[in-house]
Amino acid sequence: MKVQKNRLIFFMLTVAIGLFLFLYLTYNTRGNIEFALRLRSQRIIPFFIVGFSSTIATIVFQTMTQNVILTPNIIGLDSLYILSQTVIFFFLGINHLLVTNQQLNFFFSLILMVGSSLGLFWLFFKKYPGKIYLMLMTGLILGTFFSSFTNFLQVMIDPNEFNSLFASTIASFNRVDTSLVTFSLFLTLPILLYLFSQSSKLDVLHLGRAYALGLGINVDVYFLKLFILVSVLTSVSTALVGPVSFLGFIGANIAYRLFNTYRHSVLFIGGGMISVLFILSGQLFVEHVFALQTTLGVIIQFIGGIYFLFILLKERSST
Amino acid sequence: MMEVKRVTKSYGESIVVNNVSLPIEKGKLTACIGPNGAGKSTLLEMVSRLIPQDTGDIYIDGNEVKTWKRGDFAKRLSVLKQTNQMNVRLTVRELVSFGRFPYTKGRLNAHCHEMINESLEYLGLTALQERYIDTLSGGQLQRALIAMVLCQDTDYILLDEPLNNLDMSFGVQMMKTLRRLVDELGKTVITIVHDINFAASYADNIVAMKDGKLFASGTVDEMINKTVLDDLYDMDVKIIESNGTKYCLYYTTN
């Protein structure tokens, strides 16, 4: 029964994504349809990369921490990204190559985020194995520090520079550089496939550290590996479109409720599809209802924030 | 064969397990007793490789536990931990089927389903198998977890207070189950027990720990006597015999 119900949900999700894809590609096309199609279809792949990466990263992260309200960004990747952008604008100016050249900015941000999270994980893996919450707390504190420092710099920055800086620190699919899409796909697809192949092993982590060890999983080493993969996925999403922490949160939590299962194989695909659907419909709104007056990032933060509060209150009342 | 040689574990200044060497007979039911904080659980965790020992060696089938690959080790030795709270939404059957993970990595075959059915049957959970574990009572969850350990089908089974949360009737059933595992399936079972009368009635050997050290060990007959138990628990224990089994009376002593 459960399997049948889940199949129906998958079917409906596929239909909905298909419908929105069609709408997104063809709605309000005037004149040369081929031109419009080519322009719009370029944006589709980043939708899928970001949707699946952020959601699967969040699900894995939540399984590891056994907590459904955390997202990988708790270790401060978002804040680090915004800080790095701010520092570039502040010290190097608006005309520097790191601002004008999107590719360079992408790789710079990616290496910075992956590098610093690797440092954090490695430190805790060596010094305090098994102390995940201590590590998250350290990340959280660092993140807060980054945000405060960012604020400090942003107050002093030139108002014109602040405008363009602000635009680059809000998630937006409008400014994705298509040349980066292939590289992102090349980086994320193997990780996503690997995590999918690990579904059963990830399922065991639900039982907690002691039973996972007892069932033959070398938890500490495995966690290090997973943390690294999760941070790469999150960093790619962030470097590509900007901070999207709530997107993975929405996809993961709706998937838990909709599919009512612990199986990662189902949750990965379902959650990823939900996020893609969310991006597609949101982007449709952004482009045609709000006429690009806002970005998808704002909508994601708005809806994600409300949903986060809802989950928080619900978790609270159930315990 | 299982051998524990001069094993020590300390947290900061306090030595939790101090230079303990244990004789564990294969194919026997060994009960580990002792006051709270004697280091029983820590020793069990080290033997089952949940935590590393500071010094000393633990050998399972001729190899030191650290040299085993975890995946292979999980086919030799399974462990049930104390206090079990699970947040994940699983049915009893799904939980028990995790016991097959070391063998099949999640792809259950016909033999697995057989093992799962047997384990459920053994613990009297067949009727409950489709229930979600968050709807179970403490005792039912405890039985489900033991069924999972059983499903792992290992030569060595280590249990940290399996009688926790069980009422008298299920306590007796649990000990009988452990007895059957030893007698019928030839398993080596080591269990931490707080109710000394359960140890006296069902175990072959008893290991007593106190203050992180091995206090005494031997057969049930050797261990259930007044001098040993009085010193172990610092109490005045009375021993009576009924139908050839010794029992300890300690409920009203001062």
XYZ file of C-alpha atoms in Angstrom:
573
model
C 0.000 0.000 0.000
C 2.751 2.376 1.009
C 4.705 1.462 -2.108
C 1.689 2.127 -4.286
C 1.031 5.440 -2.626
C 4.657 6.466 -3.105
C 4.497 5.459 -6.757
C 1.482 7.697 -7.183
C 3.330 10.596 -5.560
C 6.303 10.045 -7.857
C 3.996 9.981 -10.833
C 2.316 13.209 -9.787
C 5.658 14.900 -9.169
C 6.882 13.870 -12.608
C 3.730 15.192 -14.257
C 3.934 18.446 -12.311
C 7.601 18.955 -13.215
C 6.805 18.181 -16.850
C 3.951 20.653 -16.849
C 5.968 23.427 -15.253
C 8.901 22.724 -17.558
C 6.595 23.125 -20.523
C 5.089 26.298 -19.081
C 8.466 27.710 -18.211
C 9.819 27.099 -21.682
C 6.835 28.337 -23.665
C 4.854 30.790 -21.556
C 4.665 34.280 -22.963
C 7.056 33.705 -25.828
C 6.700 36.390 -28.426
C 8.333 36.331 -31.816
C 11.092 33.812 -32.458
C 10.200 30.755 -30.358
C 13.454 28.986 -31.134
C 15.417 31.821 -29.606
C 13.280 31.813 -26.483
C 13.579 28.063 -26.128
C 17.337 28.112 -26.433
C 17.652 30.916 -23.910
C 15.333 29.372 -21.380
C 16.448 25.782 -21.711
C 19.949 26.796 -20.674
C 18.567 27.610 -17.256
C 16.910 24.245 -16.758
C 20.069 22.295 -15.915
C 21.083 24.589 -13.032
C 17.574 24.101 -11.611
C 18.213 20.388 -11.427
C 21.795 20.702 -10.179
C 20.848 23.063 -7.376
C 17.572 21.309 -6.530
C 19.084 17.868 -6.203
C 22.421 18.932 -4.703
C 21.005 21.055 -1.931
C 18.240 18.603 -1.046
C 20.356 15.453 -1.053
C 23.090 17.235 0.890
C 20.495 18.293 3.455
C 18.991 14.825 3.806
C 22.404 13.225 4.313
C 23.343 15.927 6.771
C 20.114 15.509 8.727
C 20.592 11.746 8.910
C 24.120 12.169 10.227
C 23.081 14.683 12.865
C 19.763 12.908 13.548
C 18.044 16.251 13.420
C 15.504 17.348 10.814
C 15.814 21.098 11.308
C 19.513 21.446 10.541
C 20.947 22.252 7.144
C 24.578 21.880 6.039
C 24.835 25.649 6.064
C 24.916 25.587 9.839
C 28.679 25.277 9.611
C 28.694 28.752 8.120
C 29.193 28.181 4.391
C 26.595 30.828 3.521
C 28.170 33.398 5.783
C 31.625 32.589 4.487
C 30.393 33.041 0.928
C 28.799 36.403 1.676
C 31.859 37.502 3.618
C 34.171 36.572 0.761
C 32.048 38.533 -1.706
C 31.987 41.501 0.645
C 35.735 41.406 1.206
C 36.324 41.303 -2.550
C 34.055 44.305 -3.121
C 35.462 46.200 -0.191
C 39.162 45.725 -0.714
C 39.488 45.053 -4.415
C 36.700 47.239 -5.737
C 33.895 46.715 -8.171
C 36.110 46.535 -11.229
C 38.412 43.814 -10.017
C 38.673 40.622 -12.028
C 37.129 38.586 -9.183
C 33.946 40.662 -9.526
C 33.726 40.994 -13.277
C 34.813 37.490 -14.177
C 32.094 35.093 -13.040
C 34.119 31.962 -13.669
C 36.978 33.212 -11.540
C 34.570 34.205 -8.788
C 32.907 30.797 -8.922
C 36.142 28.863 -8.551
C 37.440 31.217 -5.908
C 34.259 30.835 -3.817
C 34.138 27.090 -4.363
C 37.727 26.499 -3.303
C 37.326 28.790 -0.315
C 34.167 27.055 0.946
C 35.312 23.492 0.316
C 38.772 24.248 1.670
C 37.578 25.747 4.924
C 34.993 23.051 5.574
C 37.651 20.412 4.897
C 39.835 22.125 7.448
C 37.044 22.090 10.009
C 36.133 18.437 9.413
C 39.730 17.274 9.416
C 40.480 19.102 12.648
C 37.553 17.483 14.418
C 38.133 14.091 12.855
C 41.687 14.093 14.234
C 41.135 15.848 17.536
C 37.614 14.990 18.642
C 36.270 12.034 16.676
C 32.560 11.435 17.109
C 31.845 14.891 18.534
C 29.589 16.101 15.746
C 27.674 18.654 17.729
C 30.860 20.247 18.993
C 31.930 20.621 15.384
C 28.591 22.098 14.309
C 28.729 24.508 17.212
C 32.204 25.645 16.158
C 30.931 26.132 12.611
C 27.943 28.055 13.895
C 30.136 30.381 15.928
C 32.485 30.936 12.997
C 29.450 31.634 10.804
C 28.175 34.231 13.246
C 31.609 35.792 13.332
C 31.682 35.947 9.522
C 28.240 37.577 9.446
C 29.218 40.207 11.993
C 32.382 40.998 10.113
C 30.368 41.190 6.886
C 27.984 43.658 8.526
C 30.880 45.730 9.709
C 32.328 45.969 6.200
C 28.971 46.566 4.537
C 28.256 49.586 6.724
C 31.410 51.260 5.506
C 31.159 50.308 1.876
C 30.286 52.756 -0.882
C 26.483 52.741 -1.432
C 26.803 52.018 -5.149
C 29.104 49.110 -4.509
C 26.747 47.895 -1.823
C 23.939 47.702 -4.347
C 25.777 45.357 -6.653
C 27.215 43.463 -3.695
C 23.736 42.932 -2.295
C 22.596 41.538 -5.623
C 25.408 38.997 -5.615
C 24.660 37.756 -2.098
C 21.027 36.848 -2.770
C 20.310 33.602 -4.491
C 19.241 34.119 -8.071
C 18.948 31.884 -11.070
C 18.840 34.877 -13.404
C 22.573 35.396 -13.397
C 23.887 31.847 -13.720
C 26.839 31.733 -16.069
C 26.132 28.924 -18.526
C 29.830 28.115 -18.906
C 29.879 27.078 -15.248
C 26.961 24.700 -15.600
C 28.931 21.955 -17.320
C 31.639 22.098 -14.712
C 29.102 22.015 -11.859
C 27.378 19.059 -13.425
C 30.705 17.303 -13.838
C 31.425 17.864 -10.150
C 28.027 17.141 -8.597
C 26.716 14.284 -10.707
C 29.314 11.697 -9.566
C 28.749 12.719 -5.938
C 24.973 12.463 -6.283
C 25.255 9.052 -7.928
C 27.682 7.858 -5.254
C 25.381 9.013 -2.442
C 22.468 7.318 -4.145
C 24.461 4.077 -4.297
C 25.086 4.454 -0.547
C 21.364 4.616 0.276
C 21.219 1.366 2.253
C 24.314 2.213 4.238
C 22.884 5.634 5.021
C 19.675 3.963 6.184
C 21.675 2.160 8.884
C 22.897 5.507 10.254
C 19.315 6.165 11.346
C 19.864 3.656 14.137
C 22.527 5.846 15.702
C 26.255 5.602 16.105
C 26.443 2.509 18.319
C 24.283 0.284 16.131
C 25.903 1.555 12.939
C 29.263 0.545 14.405
C 27.832 -2.774 15.513
C 26.540 -3.438 12.017
C 29.997 -2.963 10.581
C 30.123 0.674 9.476
C 33.293 2.535 10.302
C 31.284 5.551 11.410
C 34.023 8.129 11.981
C 35.724 7.625 8.621
C 32.368 7.373 6.867
C 31.177 10.604 8.452
C 34.309 12.431 7.345
C 33.682 11.257 3.802
C 30.007 12.240 3.917
C 30.720 15.641 5.428
C 33.182 16.373 2.638
C 30.723 15.340 -0.080
C 27.909 17.314 1.541
C 30.060 20.417 1.754
C 31.097 20.113 -1.906
C 27.437 19.828 -2.959
C 26.428 22.778 -0.815
C 29.370 24.859 -1.974
C 28.645 24.237 -5.648
C 25.012 25.289 -5.200
C 26.023 28.380 -3.282
C 28.767 29.401 -5.697
C 26.443 28.860 -8.632
C 23.334 30.761 -7.531
C 24.017 32.152 -4.065
C 22.860 31.101 -0.586
C 19.961 28.627 -0.851
C 19.997 26.985 2.559
C 16.222 26.859 2.925
C 15.713 25.153 -0.417
C 17.222 21.845 0.736
C 15.379 22.193 3.999
C 12.026 22.535 2.234
C 12.711 19.652 -0.164
C 13.926 17.310 2.583
C 11.149 17.990 5.063
C 8.328 17.800 2.545
C 9.823 14.515 1.311
C 9.861 13.076 4.858
C 6.196 13.893 5.275
C 5.055 12.951 1.818
C 6.831 9.598 1.511
C 6.785 8.625 5.179
C 9.831 6.390 4.848
C 13.357 6.162 6.187
C 14.759 4.900 2.862
C 17.273 7.312 1.408
C 16.827 6.043 -2.130
C 13.190 7.201 -2.105
C 13.868 10.393 -0.152
C 16.754 11.440 -2.419
C 14.769 11.263 -5.626
C 11.524 12.508 -4.113
C 13.147 15.372 -2.230
C 15.188 16.405 -5.255
C 12.068 16.437 -7.418
C 10.162 18.522 -4.886
C 12.964 21.092 -4.828
C 13.154 21.210 -8.622
C 9.403 21.722 -8.755
C 9.714 24.484 -6.206
C 12.459 26.217 -8.193
C 10.580 25.856 -11.482
C 7.308 27.249 -10.202
C 9.068 29.962 -8.216
C 11.150 31.024 -11.179
C 8.024 31.143 -13.326
C 6.531 33.541 -10.813
C 9.679 35.602 -10.597
C 9.923 36.013 -14.337
C 6.296 36.533 -15.274
C 4.350 37.678 -12.239
C 6.992 39.787 -10.524
C 8.633 40.641 -13.864
C 12.126 40.064 -12.403
C 11.518 42.658 -9.708
C 12.575 40.101 -7.150
C 14.738 36.964 -7.185
C 13.948 33.382 -6.367
C 16.291 33.605 -3.375
C 13.950 36.045 -1.677
C 10.963 33.780 -2.284
C 12.859 30.731 -1.025
C 13.929 32.538 2.141
C 10.393 33.805 2.682
C 8.574 30.505 2.219
C 11.422 28.475 3.716
C 11.462 30.665 6.781
C 7.757 30.246 7.374
C 7.992 26.504 6.840
C 10.986 26.319 9.172
C 9.000 27.999 11.943
C 6.108 25.647 11.277
C 8.345 22.561 11.606
C 10.020 23.996 14.675
C 6.693 24.560 16.435
C 5.426 21.165 15.365
C 8.531 19.330 16.617
C 8.232 21.205 19.864
C 4.626 20.322 20.465
C 5.193 16.645 19.667
C 7.878 16.157 22.327
C 37.781 -18.025 21.258
C 37.587 -14.756 23.070
C 40.375 -13.460 25.240
C 40.622 -10.198 27.132
C 44.149 -9.388 28.282
C 45.086 -6.607 30.713
C 42.672 -4.105 29.262
C 42.601 -0.573 30.637
C 40.447 2.432 29.815
C 40.503 5.807 31.490
C 38.686 9.072 30.930
C 40.955 11.892 32.044
C 42.031 11.137 35.600
C 39.541 8.414 36.389
C 40.373 4.861 35.453
C 37.118 3.198 34.436
C 38.477 -0.228 33.589
C 41.729 -1.151 35.271
C 43.944 -3.918 33.945
C 41.188 -6.475 33.420
C 41.850 -9.926 32.032
C 38.835 -12.100 31.404
C 38.338 -15.727 30.721
C 35.384 -16.178 28.376
C 34.388 -19.740 27.593
C 33.129 -20.333 24.102
C 29.628 -21.725 23.754
C 28.643 -20.645 27.246
C 26.332 -18.071 28.749
C 28.418 -15.676 30.800
C 26.763 -13.135 33.056
C 28.622 -10.005 34.067
C 27.587 -8.600 37.433
C 28.734 -5.862 39.753
C 27.643 -2.604 41.358
C 26.819 0.520 39.313
C 29.893 2.219 37.922
C 32.051 -0.892 38.098
C 33.060 -0.546 34.446
C 30.944 -3.392 33.061
C 29.432 -1.421 30.204
C 32.758 0.156 29.291
C 34.400 -3.264 29.154
C 31.569 -4.551 26.995
C 31.920 -1.562 24.675
C 35.611 -2.227 24.273
C 35.132 -5.905 23.565
C 32.476 -5.066 20.978
C 34.779 -2.372 19.556
C 32.407 0.542 20.064
C 35.231 2.358 21.855
C 38.969 1.628 21.693
C 40.846 0.397 24.761
C 43.805 2.455 26.006
C 46.080 -0.503 26.643
C 45.763 -4.274 26.565
C 44.525 -6.665 23.903
C 41.202 -8.237 23.092
C 41.286 -11.287 20.856
C 38.301 -12.667 18.971
C 38.957 -15.903 17.103
C 42.707 -15.350 17.289
C 42.790 -11.767 16.016
C 42.982 -8.541 17.979
C 39.689 -6.661 17.605
C 41.376 -3.605 16.073
C 42.809 -5.678 13.235
C 39.385 -6.944 12.163
C 37.713 -5.175 9.295
C 34.518 -3.714 10.703
C 32.378 -5.370 8.094
C 33.768 -8.813 8.936
C 33.718 -8.158 12.653
C 29.980 -7.466 12.434
C 29.508 -11.025 11.164
C 31.264 -12.435 14.248
C 30.018 -10.315 17.069
C 26.835 -8.377 17.676
C 25.999 -6.050 20.511
C 22.881 -4.704 22.185
C 23.352 -1.388 23.917
C 21.686 -0.037 27.016
C 18.987 2.665 26.796
C 17.604 2.738 23.356
C 15.625 5.586 22.026
C 15.058 5.851 18.325
C 13.611 8.786 16.461
C 13.305 7.140 13.098
C 9.990 5.882 11.777
C 10.497 2.158 11.194
C 8.356 -0.908 11.543
C 9.523 -3.747 13.779
C 10.239 -5.899 10.763
C 12.265 -3.151 9.085
C 14.277 -2.678 12.264
C 15.001 -6.384 12.575
C 16.010 -6.603 8.917
C 18.855 -4.150 9.584
C 20.522 -7.091 11.318
C 21.202 -8.537 7.864
C 23.145 -5.468 6.747
C 26.648 -6.924 7.357
C 25.863 -9.750 4.932
C 23.812 -8.173 2.209
C 24.344 -4.402 2.473
C 20.633 -3.773 2.293
C 19.576 -6.222 -0.424
C 17.564 -8.849 1.390
C 17.559 -12.342 -0.108
C 15.417 -15.360 0.696
C 17.747 -16.503 3.465
C 17.502 -13.051 5.052
C 13.716 -13.180 5.146
C 13.960 -16.601 6.740
C 16.318 -15.263 9.414
C 14.083 -12.251 10.000
C 11.020 -14.454 10.428
C 12.885 -16.767 12.792
C 14.180 -13.884 14.903
C 10.727 -12.340 15.128
C 9.305 -15.707 16.114
C 12.028 -16.276 18.718
C 11.181 -13.034 20.476
C 7.422 -13.395 20.087
C 7.162 -10.389 17.788
C 5.501 -11.930 14.751
C 2.160 -10.333 15.538
C 3.806 -6.951 16.049
C 6.016 -6.944 12.976
C 4.126 -4.262 11.068
C 3.863 -1.917 14.037
C 5.948 1.274 14.023
C 8.617 1.238 16.699
C 7.559 4.606 18.093
C 4.265 3.018 19.116
C 5.914 0.188 21.086
C 6.311 -0.046 24.841
C 9.827 -0.042 26.295
C 9.815 -3.811 26.681
C 8.570 -4.421 23.147
C 11.251 -2.136 21.711
C 13.849 -3.965 23.785
C 12.690 -7.273 22.325
C 12.704 -5.841 18.807
C 16.301 -4.695 19.258
C 17.306 -8.118 20.536
C 15.597 -9.662 17.529
C 17.752 -7.411 15.343
C 20.907 -8.557 17.143
C 19.770 -12.152 16.763
C 19.129 -11.590 13.082
C 22.779 -10.568 12.733
C 23.514 -14.265 13.301
C 26.920 -13.931 14.972
C 28.896 -16.430 17.064
C 29.299 -13.905 19.838
C 26.404 -11.915 21.237
C 27.028 -9.185 23.782
C 24.132 -7.638 25.639
C 24.132 -4.658 27.948
C 21.265 -5.207 30.361
C 18.792 -6.928 28.077
C 16.360 -7.223 30.968
C 15.909 -3.470 31.129
C 12.268 -2.509 30.706
C 11.088 -6.112 30.736
C 8.505 -7.395 33.167
C 9.009 -10.635 35.117
C 7.465 -12.808 32.476
C 9.437 -11.328 29.578
C 12.549 -11.285 31.761
C 12.245 -15.028 32.186
C 11.502 -15.454 28.486
C 14.527 -13.359 27.601
C 16.867 -15.441 29.744
C 15.344 -18.626 28.343
C 15.910 -17.253 24.861
C 19.553 -16.543 25.659
C 19.856 -20.054 27.110
C 18.424 -21.497 23.882
C 20.833 -19.452 21.791
C 23.663 -21.097 23.686
C 22.235 -24.618 23.907
C 20.586 -24.936 20.496
C 22.619 -22.643 18.284
C 26.000 -22.872 20.021
C 26.381 -19.111 20.448
C 28.637 -17.497 22.993
C 26.554 -15.012 24.955
C 27.898 -12.420 27.354
C 25.319 -10.339 29.139
C 25.360 -7.685 31.806
C 22.673 -8.492 34.366
C 21.641 -6.503 37.379
C 19.248 -9.023 38.851
C 21.654 -11.509 40.331
C 18.997 -14.207 40.580
C 18.580 -14.241 36.819
C 22.334 -14.774 36.551
C 22.178 -17.512 39.162
C 19.317 -19.293 37.428
C 20.374 -19.159 33.788
C 24.091 -18.426 33.356
C 26.948 -20.927 33.116
C 29.650 -18.585 34.322
C 29.649 -15.348 36.237
C 32.153 -12.507 35.993
C 32.037 -9.958 38.787
C 33.516 -6.483 38.479
C 34.028 -3.824 41.087
C 35.731 -0.410 40.881
C 36.993 -1.047 37.384
C 38.738 -4.253 38.346
C 37.896 -7.890 37.906
C 36.582 -8.873 41.322
C 36.038 -12.582 40.830
C 34.993 -15.035 38.170
C 33.929 -18.640 37.992
C 31.014 -20.956 37.523
C 27.652 -20.026 38.946
C 28.151 -22.484 41.757
C 31.461 -20.962 42.782
C 30.243 -17.400 42.517
C 26.875 -17.512 44.212
C 28.060 -17.683 47.750
C 27.883 -15.358 50.663
C 31.535 -14.354 50.953
C 31.826 -13.293 47.309
C 28.543 -11.425 47.069
C 28.779 -9.671 50.447
C 32.133 -8.195 49.455
C 31.045 -7.402 45.916
C 28.000 -5.375 46.833
C 28.983 -4.377 50.399
C 25.726 -5.836 51.581
C 24.531 -8.617 53.756
C 23.203 -11.149 51.268
C 21.347 -14.266 52.286
C 21.594 -17.325 50.061
C 18.866 -19.938 49.932
C 18.533 -23.013 47.808
C 15.415 -24.258 46.137
C 15.179 -27.122 43.645
C 18.947 -27.187 43.257
C 19.277 -23.521 42.281
C 20.739 -20.917 44.583
C 18.942 -17.625 45.115
C 20.035 -14.473 46.834
C 17.812 -12.619 49.213
C 18.870 -9.048 49.669
C 15.669 -7.050 49.539
C 15.278 -6.345 53.240
C 18.877 -6.405 54.465
C 20.468 -3.290 55.840
